[in-house]
């Protein structure tokens, strides 16, 4: 199977090709290839300009390899640090998809990145930062963003876009940190943005209690043994009055008008996207350690149980493809169709292998999954949750 990106084409995307002429810095960053070895020892990656020519500690060579010697499986690249903790790829194809999904969700959220924050936060943490686009956009920036149209994906793995609007800085005075298992974030970042290699499932974080004003966690479904344990750690490391925000999809497709075939627990569905999400849930339970796949609808309850107050849950419908008659939802559906088509293979290989599937079996199944994603006759959508809470002040 080829490792490059395949072209995803729809009539809407083809009609946009002539307009999509500007390449976004946010879509095809130069990813990190080398970092200071001493910084690797402390699990700290500095932003651009932070690598010193004097850092030449040969004793840390093995640690560098332990982080960046990425294994290749199924034609995709996976993380090395705490290998096996994360089931999905970390290669350019997946990073570009993450960036695309980020911009799609900005359309869903009408441009908002944060829904709850103390005034003038000084320290912000993004847990599981992935491509790093969320903290980068939250920091000082002068870049321009996507138009409300889906991108054209081409074989080189780049997005062609047009960007007519200027977006002001969000929190240029805040120190913004993103953590991830992989050092795949870009070099060119705002000076107040920093990236660290860290595993948030560890008992001890790099910071003491009551350190951050805002902690954000996004798209960690299927990645954690216990999302509630993560929320306990978030509560510990937030300052009193600090805010948490969790952004997650409920991966179970829904439909309000009866156009989606019903699931049968004893056999495969006529709508394969349902089966894919159900298999993900089963793979999460069968993995070692078990991982929670459907978490979005539980986040508000878990936040309250660990002590957060002023918990708010926002749920929005994200169409699987552009079936909606509403122009805004139809545009979002066009983005999501491309997003899901790009994600399907990377989301499937390791989880389905856990369940005993072979690569040829997975490839045959993915043919039906892609057909279901593109089926305009099925009016399916995914619920997208943004859940916020506040750490109370001591009595």
mmCIF file of C-alpha atoms in Angstrom:
data_model
loop_
_atom_site.group_PDB
_atom_site.id
_atom_site.type_symbol
_atom_site.label_atom_id
_atom_site.label_comp_id
_atom_site.label_asym_id
_atom_site.label_seq_id
_atom_site.Cartn_x
_atom_site.Cartn_y
_atom_site.Cartn_z
ATOM 1 C CA UNK A 1 0.000 0.000 0.000
ATOM 2 C CA UNK A 2 1.462 3.418 -0.898
ATOM 3 C CA UNK A 3 2.632 5.557 1.997
ATOM 4 C CA UNK A 4 1.912 8.917 0.359
ATOM 5 C CA UNK A 5 -1.372 10.736 0.491
ATOM 6 C CA UNK A 6 -4.062 9.708 -1.891
ATOM 7 C CA UNK A 7 -6.113 12.309 -3.693
ATOM 8 C CA UNK A 8 -9.537 12.852 -2.189
ATOM 9 C CA UNK A 9 -11.829 14.444 -4.734
ATOM 10 C CA UNK A 10 -15.463 15.503 -4.671
ATOM 11 C CA UNK A 11 -17.351 17.814 -7.046
ATOM 12 C CA UNK A 12 -17.310 20.545 -4.402
ATOM 13 C CA UNK A 13 -13.568 20.209 -3.883
ATOM 14 C CA UNK A 14 -12.939 20.218 -7.629
ATOM 15 C CA UNK A 15 -14.977 23.397 -8.000
ATOM 16 C CA UNK A 16 -12.821 25.071 -5.355
ATOM 17 C CA UNK A 17 -9.478 24.093 -6.853
ATOM 18 C CA UNK A 18 -9.078 27.255 -8.912
ATOM 19 C CA UNK A 19 -9.541 29.375 -5.757
ATOM 20 C CA UNK A 20 -7.318 27.409 -3.416
ATOM 21 C CA UNK A 21 -3.991 28.928 -4.296
ATOM 22 C CA UNK A 22 -2.282 29.970 -1.067
ATOM 23 C CA UNK A 23 -0.471 27.384 1.067
ATOM 24 C CA UNK A 24 -1.026 27.883 4.789
ATOM 25 C CA UNK A 25 1.926 27.780 7.187
ATOM 26 C CA UNK A 26 -0.442 26.027 9.574
ATOM 27 C CA UNK A 27 -1.044 23.162 7.159
ATOM 28 C CA UNK A 28 2.450 22.186 6.144
ATOM 29 C CA UNK A 29 4.907 23.248 8.798
ATOM 30 C CA UNK A 30 8.514 22.202 8.757
ATOM 31 C CA UNK A 31 8.285 19.636 11.527
ATOM 32 C CA UNK A 32 10.909 19.244 14.198
ATOM 33 C CA UNK A 33 13.792 17.034 13.063
ATOM 34 C CA UNK A 34 16.497 17.849 15.605
ATOM 35 C CA UNK A 35 16.332 19.130 19.155
ATOM 36 C CA UNK A 36 18.759 19.914 21.920
ATOM 37 C CA UNK A 37 19.840 16.639 23.535
ATOM 38 C CA UNK A 38 20.130 18.195 26.983
ATOM 39 C CA UNK A 39 16.595 19.498 26.632
ATOM 40 C CA UNK A 40 15.486 15.986 25.752
ATOM 41 C CA UNK A 41 16.840 14.755 29.085
ATOM 42 C CA UNK A 42 14.484 17.080 30.914
ATOM 43 C CA UNK A 43 11.695 16.321 28.424
ATOM 44 C CA UNK A 44 11.635 19.976 27.432
ATOM 45 C CA UNK A 45 11.531 21.174 23.842
ATOM 46 C CA UNK A 46 12.083 24.873 23.362
ATOM 47 C CA UNK A 47 10.575 26.991 20.631
ATOM 48 C CA UNK A 48 12.464 28.310 17.614
ATOM 49 C CA UNK A 49 15.819 29.770 18.527
ATOM 50 C CA UNK A 50 16.043 27.684 21.694
ATOM 51 C CA UNK A 51 18.558 25.106 20.464
ATOM 52 C CA UNK A 52 22.048 26.034 21.618
ATOM 53 C CA UNK A 53 25.097 25.255 19.512
ATOM 54 C CA UNK A 54 26.969 24.503 22.747
ATOM 55 C CA UNK A 55 24.700 21.595 23.670
ATOM 56 C CA UNK A 56 26.683 18.503 22.705
ATOM 57 C CA UNK A 57 26.083 15.918 25.398
ATOM 58 C CA UNK A 58 26.948 12.563 23.806
ATOM 59 C CA UNK A 59 25.665 10.718 26.878
ATOM 60 C CA UNK A 60 22.123 11.602 25.889
ATOM 61 C CA UNK A 61 22.275 10.153 22.368
ATOM 62 C CA UNK A 62 20.299 7.073 23.382
ATOM 63 C CA UNK A 63 17.546 9.184 24.888
ATOM 64 C CA UNK A 64 17.269 11.136 21.649
ATOM 65 C CA UNK A 65 16.812 7.876 19.760
ATOM 66 C CA UNK A 66 14.306 6.700 22.352
ATOM 67 C CA UNK A 67 12.096 9.629 21.403
ATOM 68 C CA UNK A 68 12.689 10.087 17.676
ATOM 69 C CA UNK A 69 13.489 6.605 16.324
ATOM 70 C CA UNK A 70 9.920 6.158 15.146
ATOM 71 C CA UNK A 71 8.717 2.649 14.243
ATOM 72 C CA UNK A 72 7.025 2.112 10.873
ATOM 73 C CA UNK A 73 4.066 -0.247 10.606
ATOM 74 C CA UNK A 74 1.419 -0.707 7.898
ATOM 75 C CA UNK A 75 3.198 1.978 5.873
ATOM 76 C CA UNK A 76 2.608 4.536 8.653
ATOM 77 C CA UNK A 77 4.842 6.089 11.314
ATOM 78 C CA UNK A 78 4.125 5.754 15.053
ATOM 79 C CA UNK A 79 5.485 7.305 18.245
ATOM 80 C CA UNK A 80 8.568 5.918 20.005
ATOM 81 C CA UNK A 81 8.447 7.473 23.492
ATOM 82 C CA UNK A 82 6.465 5.056 25.694
ATOM 83 C CA UNK A 83 5.902 3.015 22.552
ATOM 84 C CA UNK A 84 2.439 1.503 22.243
ATOM 85 C CA UNK A 85 0.724 4.020 24.516
ATOM 86 C CA UNK A 86 -0.967 5.641 21.509
ATOM 87 C CA UNK A 87 -2.540 3.542 18.760
ATOM 88 C CA UNK A 88 -2.612 6.079 15.946
ATOM 89 C CA UNK A 89 0.037 7.431 13.523
ATOM 90 C CA UNK A 90 2.166 10.520 14.111
ATOM 91 C CA UNK A 91 3.349 10.995 10.510
ATOM 92 C CA UNK A 92 2.920 14.008 8.216
ATOM 93 C CA UNK A 93 -0.288 12.612 6.776
ATOM 94 C CA UNK A 94 -1.889 12.433 10.208
ATOM 95 C CA UNK A 95 -0.459 15.779 11.343
ATOM 96 C CA UNK A 96 -1.886 17.506 8.287
ATOM 97 C CA UNK A 97 -5.239 15.843 8.944
ATOM 98 C CA UNK A 98 -5.152 17.124 12.528
ATOM 99 C CA UNK A 99 -4.529 20.645 11.244
ATOM 100 C CA UNK A 100 -7.430 20.308 8.821
ATOM 101 C CA UNK A 101 -9.731 19.001 11.562
ATOM 102 C CA UNK A 102 -8.700 21.914 13.776
ATOM 103 C CA UNK A 103 -9.828 24.418 11.171
ATOM 104 C CA UNK A 104 -13.062 22.504 10.588
ATOM 105 C CA UNK A 105 -13.821 22.703 14.298
ATOM 106 C CA UNK A 106 -13.119 26.413 14.276
ATOM 107 C CA UNK A 107 -16.000 26.637 11.812
ATOM 108 C CA UNK A 108 -18.116 24.558 14.171
ATOM 109 C CA UNK A 109 -17.149 26.813 17.104
ATOM 110 C CA UNK A 110 -17.479 30.045 15.093
ATOM 111 C CA UNK A 111 -13.778 30.748 15.496
ATOM 112 C CA UNK A 112 -13.490 30.246 19.251
ATOM 113 C CA UNK A 113 -10.593 28.280 20.708
ATOM 114 C CA UNK A 114 -11.428 28.822 24.382
ATOM 115 C CA UNK A 115 -14.909 28.943 25.892
ATOM 116 C CA UNK A 116 -13.883 29.532 29.502
ATOM 117 C CA UNK A 117 -10.820 31.272 30.862
ATOM 118 C CA UNK A 118 -9.837 33.491 33.776
ATOM 119 C CA UNK A 119 -9.033 37.042 32.784
ATOM 120 C CA UNK A 120 -5.522 37.476 31.341
ATOM 121 C CA UNK A 121 -4.228 33.921 31.953
ATOM 122 C CA UNK A 122 -0.463 33.672 32.374
ATOM 123 C CA UNK A 123 0.097 29.920 32.004
ATOM 124 C CA UNK A 124 -1.811 27.690 29.589
ATOM 125 C CA UNK A 125 -1.262 23.958 29.017
ATOM 126 C CA UNK A 126 -2.447 21.921 26.019
ATOM 127 C CA UNK A 127 -2.436 18.199 26.844
ATOM 128 C CA UNK A 128 -1.890 15.862 23.884
ATOM 129 C CA UNK A 129 -1.115 18.750 21.563
ATOM 130 C CA UNK A 130 -0.560 16.637 18.437
ATOM 131 C CA UNK A 131 0.510 18.916 15.583
ATOM 132 C CA UNK A 132 0.678 21.850 18.005
ATOM 133 C CA UNK A 133 -1.764 23.989 16.077
ATOM 134 C CA UNK A 134 -4.019 24.798 19.058
ATOM 135 C CA UNK A 135 -1.311 26.457 21.222
ATOM 136 C CA UNK A 136 0.250 28.076 18.164
ATOM 137 C CA UNK A 137 -3.001 29.790 17.251
ATOM 138 C CA UNK A 138 -3.643 30.699 20.856
ATOM 139 C CA UNK A 139 -0.279 32.447 21.056
ATOM 140 C CA UNK A 140 0.774 35.599 19.299
ATOM 141 C CA UNK A 141 0.226 35.258 15.564
ATOM 142 C CA UNK A 142 -0.042 37.207 12.372
ATOM 143 C CA UNK A 143 -1.035 34.339 10.140
ATOM 144 C CA UNK A 144 -4.213 34.037 8.146
ATOM 145 C CA UNK A 145 -6.591 31.142 8.461
ATOM 146 C CA UNK A 146 -8.627 28.836 6.283
ATOM 147 C CA UNK A 147 -11.677 30.046 4.397
ATOM 148 C CA UNK A 148 -14.950 28.239 5.172
ATOM 149 C CA UNK A 149 -14.310 25.610 2.494
ATOM 150 C CA UNK A 150 -12.708 22.173 2.573
ATOM 151 C CA UNK A 151 -9.153 21.749 1.268
ATOM 152 C CA UNK A 152 -7.980 19.823 -1.770
ATOM 153 C CA UNK A 153 -5.651 17.008 -0.771
ATOM 154 C CA UNK A 154 -2.897 16.196 -3.249
ATOM 155 C CA UNK A 155 -0.233 13.532 -3.508
ATOM 156 C CA UNK A 156 2.483 15.692 -1.982
ATOM 157 C CA UNK A 157 0.560 15.817 1.290
ATOM 158 C CA UNK A 158 0.024 19.571 1.198
ATOM 159 C CA UNK A 159 -3.172 21.567 1.426
ATOM 160 C CA UNK A 160 -3.929 24.315 -1.062
ATOM 161 C CA UNK A 161 -5.935 27.062 0.544
ATOM 162 C CA UNK A 162 -6.924 30.689 0.281
ATOM 163 C CA UNK A 163 -6.869 32.903 3.325
ATOM 164 C CA UNK A 164 -8.631 36.246 3.031
ATOM 165 C CA UNK A 165 -9.111 37.220 6.674
ATOM 166 C CA UNK A 166 -6.663 38.436 9.305
ATOM 167 C CA UNK A 167 -6.994 37.041 12.819
ATOM 168 C CA UNK A 168 -5.677 38.901 15.847
ATOM 169 C CA UNK A 169 -3.651 37.422 18.690
ATOM 170 C CA UNK A 170 -5.439 35.464 21.398
ATOM 171 C CA UNK A 171 -3.085 35.476 24.412
ATOM 172 C CA UNK A 172 0.260 36.973 23.356
ATOM 173 C CA UNK A 173 1.309 37.578 26.982
ATOM 174 C CA UNK A 174 0.658 34.037 28.220
ATOM 175 C CA UNK A 175 3.187 31.219 28.414
ATOM 176 C CA UNK A 176 1.579 28.423 26.387
ATOM 177 C CA UNK A 177 2.892 24.860 26.607
ATOM 178 C CA UNK A 178 1.872 21.850 24.542
ATOM 179 C CA UNK A 179 2.741 18.295 25.590
ATOM 180 C CA UNK A 180 2.741 15.145 23.493
ATOM 181 C CA UNK A 181 4.426 11.753 23.193
ATOM 182 C CA UNK A 182 6.067 12.832 19.924
ATOM 183 C CA UNK A 183 8.260 15.871 19.115
ATOM 184 C CA UNK A 184 6.493 16.484 15.806
ATOM 185 C CA UNK A 185 5.470 20.102 16.284
ATOM 186 C CA UNK A 186 6.860 22.865 14.037
ATOM 187 C CA UNK A 187 9.985 24.910 14.650
ATOM 188 C CA UNK A 188 8.436 28.208 13.617
ATOM 189 C CA UNK A 189 6.168 29.072 16.520
ATOM 190 C CA UNK A 190 5.296 32.215 18.480
ATOM 191 C CA UNK A 191 7.929 33.072 21.072
ATOM 192 C CA UNK A 192 5.503 32.417 23.934
ATOM 193 C CA UNK A 193 4.722 28.854 22.761
ATOM 194 C CA UNK A 194 6.809 25.852 23.860
ATOM 195 C CA UNK A 195 6.466 22.103 23.325
ATOM 196 C CA UNK A 196 7.438 19.263 25.654
ATOM 197 C CA UNK A 197 7.621 15.508 25.269
ATOM 198 C CA UNK A 198 5.647 14.073 28.161
ATOM 199 C CA UNK A 199 3.139 11.366 29.003
ATOM 200 C CA UNK A 200 0.152 12.774 30.884
ATOM 201 C CA UNK A 201 -0.781 9.330 32.190
ATOM 202 C CA UNK A 202 2.282 9.397 34.466
ATOM 203 C CA UNK A 203 1.623 10.032 38.146
ATOM 204 C CA UNK A 204 3.983 13.002 38.369
ATOM 205 C CA UNK A 205 3.846 15.919 35.963
ATOM 206 C CA UNK A 206 6.693 18.358 35.385
ATOM 207 C CA UNK A 207 4.956 21.095 37.371
ATOM 208 C CA UNK A 208 3.732 21.416 40.910
ATOM 209 C CA UNK A 209 0.134 21.885 42.052
ATOM 210 C CA UNK A 210 -1.792 25.093 41.363
ATOM 211 C CA UNK A 211 0.450 26.033 38.428
ATOM 212 C CA UNK A 212 -1.746 26.699 35.374
ATOM 213 C CA UNK A 213 -4.537 29.178 34.687
ATOM 214 C CA UNK A 214 -5.985 27.108 31.821
ATOM 215 C CA UNK A 215 -5.577 23.449 30.847
ATOM 216 C CA UNK A 216 -6.966 22.215 27.537
ATOM 217 C CA UNK A 217 -7.321 18.585 26.442
ATOM 218 C CA UNK A 218 -8.634 17.666 23.023
ATOM 219 C CA UNK A 219 -9.304 14.505 21.021
ATOM 220 C CA UNK A 220 -7.937 11.994 23.509
ATOM 221 C CA UNK A 221 -10.727 9.444 23.026
ATOM 222 C CA UNK A 222 -9.178 6.008 22.707
ATOM 223 C CA UNK A 223 -5.848 7.217 24.102
ATOM 224 C CA UNK A 224 -6.252 7.056 27.882
ATOM 225 C CA UNK A 225 -6.892 4.243 30.353
ATOM 226 C CA UNK A 226 -8.915 6.705 32.440
ATOM 227 C CA UNK A 227 -10.028 10.151 31.314
ATOM 228 C CA UNK A 228 -11.300 10.771 34.832
ATOM 229 C CA UNK A 229 -7.780 10.237 36.207
ATOM 230 C CA UNK A 230 -6.547 12.857 33.756
ATOM 231 C CA UNK A 231 -9.191 15.265 35.047
ATOM 232 C CA UNK A 232 -7.979 14.641 38.618
ATOM 233 C CA UNK A 233 -4.454 15.633 37.561
ATOM 234 C CA UNK A 234 -5.802 18.661 35.711
ATOM 235 C CA UNK A 235 -7.656 19.708 38.869
ATOM 236 C CA UNK A 236 -4.460 19.335 40.915
ATOM 237 C CA UNK A 237 -2.336 21.439 38.571
ATOM 238 C CA UNK A 238 -4.835 24.235 37.963
ATOM 239 C CA UNK A 239 -4.735 27.331 40.130
ATOM 240 C CA UNK A 240 -7.901 28.042 42.129
ATOM 241 C CA UNK A 241 -10.171 29.869 39.710
ATOM 242 C CA UNK A 242 -8.436 28.229 36.748
ATOM 243 C CA UNK A 243 -10.362 26.673 33.864
ATOM 244 C CA UNK A 244 -10.363 23.326 32.106
ATOM 245 C CA UNK A 245 -11.692 22.692 28.602
ATOM 246 C CA UNK A 246 -12.098 19.276 26.970
ATOM 247 C CA UNK A 247 -13.007 18.915 23.285
ATOM 248 C CA UNK A 248 -14.120 15.452 22.173
ATOM 249 C CA UNK A 249 -16.237 13.782 19.518
ATOM 250 C CA UNK A 250 -18.696 11.096 20.472
ATOM 251 C CA UNK A 251 -17.591 8.659 17.753
ATOM 252 C CA UNK A 252 -20.940 6.868 17.532
ATOM 253 C CA UNK A 253 -22.751 8.073 14.361
ATOM 254 C CA UNK A 254 -26.280 9.363 14.915
ATOM 255 C CA UNK A 255 -29.191 10.156 12.630
ATOM 256 C CA UNK A 256 -32.464 12.000 13.267
ATOM 257 C CA UNK A 257 -34.521 11.095 10.200
ATOM 258 C CA UNK A 258 -34.253 7.314 9.897
ATOM 259 C CA UNK A 259 -31.946 7.306 6.871
ATOM 260 C CA UNK A 260 -29.159 5.448 8.702
ATOM 261 C CA UNK A 261 -29.589 1.644 8.837
ATOM 262 C CA UNK A 262 -30.080 0.240 12.320
ATOM 263 C CA UNK A 263 -27.239 -1.592 13.994
ATOM 264 C CA UNK A 264 -27.401 -5.337 14.491
ATOM 265 C CA UNK A 265 -25.246 -6.555 17.408
ATOM 266 C CA UNK A 266 -24.890 -9.990 15.800
ATOM 267 C CA UNK A 267 -23.615 -8.967 12.350
ATOM 268 C CA UNK A 268 -22.090 -6.138 10.384
ATOM 269 C CA UNK A 269 -24.218 -3.102 9.645
ATOM 270 C CA UNK A 270 -25.218 -1.881 6.204
ATOM 271 C CA UNK A 271 -23.520 1.371 7.247
ATOM 272 C CA UNK A 272 -19.876 0.452 7.840
ATOM 273 C CA UNK A 273 -18.951 3.640 9.709
ATOM 274 C CA UNK A 274 -21.074 2.315 12.590
ATOM 275 C CA UNK A 275 -19.066 -0.901 12.571
ATOM 276 C CA UNK A 276 -15.743 0.944 12.534
ATOM 277 C CA UNK A 277 -16.633 2.948 15.622
ATOM 278 C CA UNK A 278 -17.983 -0.131 17.410
ATOM 279 C CA UNK A 279 -14.781 -2.023 16.597
ATOM 280 C CA UNK A 280 -12.746 0.866 17.989
ATOM 281 C CA UNK A 281 -14.681 0.590 21.235
ATOM 282 C CA UNK A 282 -14.018 -3.164 21.395
ATOM 283 C CA UNK A 283 -10.337 -2.686 20.580
ATOM 284 C CA UNK A 284 -10.042 -0.164 23.391
ATOM 285 C CA UNK A 285 -11.440 -2.705 25.835
ATOM 286 C CA UNK A 286 -9.136 -5.443 24.503
ATOM 287 C CA UNK A 287 -5.931 -3.379 24.523
ATOM 288 C CA UNK A 288 -3.368 -3.475 27.328
ATOM 289 C CA UNK A 289 -4.046 -1.337 29.237
ATOM 290 C CA UNK A 290 -7.707 -0.905 28.257
ATOM 291 C CA UNK A 291 -8.519 2.481 26.740
ATOM 292 C CA UNK A 292 -11.739 4.472 26.918
ATOM 293 C CA UNK A 293 -13.124 5.226 23.474
ATOM 294 C CA UNK A 294 -16.524 6.808 24.155
ATOM 295 C CA UNK A 295 -15.906 9.524 26.724
ATOM 296 C CA UNK A 296 -17.463 12.747 25.432
ATOM 297 C CA UNK A 297 -20.912 12.285 26.976
ATOM 298 C CA UNK A 298 -19.359 11.503 30.392
ATOM 299 C CA UNK A 299 -16.974 14.453 30.660
ATOM 300 C CA UNK A 300 -19.359 16.850 32.412
ATOM 301 C CA UNK A 301 -20.216 14.269 35.080
ATOM 302 C CA UNK A 302 -16.564 13.368 35.618
ATOM 303 C CA UNK A 303 -15.601 17.032 35.962
ATOM 304 C CA UNK A 304 -18.193 17.544 38.684
ATOM 305 C CA UNK A 305 -17.115 14.352 40.466
ATOM 306 C CA UNK A 306 -13.464 15.438 40.703
ATOM 307 C CA UNK A 307 -14.453 18.853 42.088
ATOM 308 C CA UNK A 308 -14.930 21.305 39.225
ATOM 309 C CA UNK A 309 -17.760 23.816 39.395
ATOM 310 C CA UNK A 310 -19.573 25.916 36.793
ATOM 311 C CA UNK A 311 -19.384 22.899 34.463
ATOM 312 C CA UNK A 312 -20.900 23.616 31.067
ATOM 313 C CA UNK A 313 -21.466 21.177 28.231
ATOM 314 C CA UNK A 314 -21.860 22.366 24.630
ATOM 315 C CA UNK A 315 -22.907 19.765 22.065
ATOM 316 C CA UNK A 316 -23.002 20.445 18.325
ATOM 317 C CA UNK A 317 -23.845 18.186 15.402
ATOM 318 C CA UNK A 318 -21.083 17.693 12.834
ATOM 319 C CA UNK A 319 -22.405 16.075 9.624
ATOM 320 C CA UNK A 320 -20.420 13.137 8.267
ATOM 321 C CA UNK A 321 -20.603 14.607 4.755
ATOM 322 C CA UNK A 322 -22.367 17.555 3.002
ATOM 323 C CA UNK A 323 -25.887 16.088 3.145
ATOM 324 C CA UNK A 324 -27.412 18.974 5.103
ATOM 325 C CA UNK A 325 -29.644 21.599 3.480
ATOM 326 C CA UNK A 326 -28.202 24.207 5.877
ATOM 327 C CA UNK A 327 -25.335 25.964 4.091
ATOM 328 C CA UNK A 328 -23.134 26.231 7.189
ATOM 329 C CA UNK A 329 -23.595 22.574 8.132
ATOM 330 C CA UNK A 330 -23.131 21.549 4.508
ATOM 331 C CA UNK A 331 -19.752 23.297 4.444
ATOM 332 C CA UNK A 332 -18.737 21.651 7.713
ATOM 333 C CA UNK A 333 -19.890 18.320 6.299
ATOM 334 C CA UNK A 334 -17.623 18.782 3.284
ATOM 335 C CA UNK A 335 -14.665 19.298 5.585
ATOM 336 C CA UNK A 336 -15.623 16.351 7.767
ATOM 337 C CA UNK A 337 -16.035 14.002 4.828
ATOM 338 C CA UNK A 338 -12.448 14.733 3.809
ATOM 339 C CA UNK A 339 -11.331 14.495 7.436
ATOM 340 C CA UNK A 340 -12.897 11.065 7.939
ATOM 341 C CA UNK A 341 -11.662 9.713 4.605
ATOM 342 C CA UNK A 342 -8.129 10.760 5.512
ATOM 343 C CA UNK A 343 -8.433 9.318 9.020
ATOM 344 C CA UNK A 344 -10.018 5.954 8.237
ATOM 345 C CA UNK A 345 -6.885 3.909 7.534
ATOM 346 C CA UNK A 346 -4.704 5.389 10.269
ATOM 347 C CA UNK A 347 -7.485 4.926 12.790
ATOM 348 C CA UNK A 348 -7.968 1.278 11.806
ATOM 349 C CA UNK A 349 -4.662 -0.566 11.505
ATOM 350 C CA UNK A 350 -3.548 -0.958 15.109
ATOM 351 C CA UNK A 351 -6.998 -1.140 16.760
ATOM 352 C CA UNK A 352 -8.274 -3.808 14.372
ATOM 353 C CA UNK A 353 -5.001 -5.717 14.609
ATOM 354 C CA UNK A 354 -5.616 -5.940 18.370
ATOM 355 C CA UNK A 355 -8.879 -7.717 17.493
ATOM 356 C CA UNK A 356 -7.027 -10.219 15.295
ATOM 357 C CA UNK A 357 -7.668 -8.723 11.872
ATOM 358 C CA UNK A 358 -5.087 -9.023 9.092
ATOM 359 C CA UNK A 359 -4.050 -6.057 6.950
ATOM 360 C CA UNK A 360 -5.858 -7.438 3.848
ATOM 361 C CA UNK A 361 -9.042 -7.875 5.914
ATOM 362 C CA UNK A 362 -8.720 -4.300 7.158
ATOM 363 C CA UNK A 363 -8.249 -2.966 3.622
ATOM 364 C CA UNK A 364 -11.363 -4.757 2.356
ATOM 365 C CA UNK A 365 -13.378 -3.430 5.296
ATOM 366 C CA UNK A 366 -12.137 0.122 4.686
ATOM 367 C CA UNK A 367 -13.643 0.067 1.192
ATOM 368 C CA UNK A 368 -17.089 -0.177 2.789
ATOM 369 C CA UNK A 369 -16.182 2.392 5.450
ATOM 370 C CA UNK A 370 -15.239 4.962 2.806
ATOM 371 C CA UNK A 371 -18.426 4.257 0.860
ATOM 372 C CA UNK A 372 -20.485 4.867 3.989
ATOM 373 C CA UNK A 373 -18.686 8.144 4.711
ATOM 374 C CA UNK A 374 -19.518 9.379 1.201
ATOM 375 C CA UNK A 375 -23.130 8.167 1.196
ATOM 376 C CA UNK A 376 -25.251 11.335 0.942
ATOM 377 C CA UNK A 377 -28.465 9.343 1.359
ATOM 378 C CA UNK A 378 -27.573 8.617 4.985
ATOM 379 C CA UNK A 379 -27.958 11.784 7.062
ATOM 380 C CA UNK A 380 -25.467 10.833 9.748
ATOM 381 C CA UNK A 381 -23.627 13.140 12.110
ATOM 382 C CA UNK A 382 -21.250 13.001 15.070
ATOM 383 C CA UNK A 383 -21.870 14.882 18.303
ATOM 384 C CA UNK A 384 -19.009 17.226 19.156
ATOM 385 C CA UNK A 385 -18.638 18.149 22.826
ATOM 386 C CA UNK A 386 -16.887 21.153 24.342
ATOM 387 C CA UNK A 387 -16.999 20.789 28.128
ATOM 388 C CA UNK A 388 -15.617 23.429 30.487
ATOM 389 C CA UNK A 389 -15.242 23.734 34.248
ATOM 390 C CA UNK A 390 -13.606 25.898 36.896
ATOM 391 C CA UNK A 391 -11.503 24.930 39.901
ATOM 392 C CA UNK A 392 -13.096 26.561 42.954
ATOM 393 C CA UNK A 393 -11.246 28.807 45.361
ATOM 394 C CA UNK A 394 -10.660 27.400 48.855
ATOM 395 C CA UNK A 395 -13.518 28.052 51.247
#
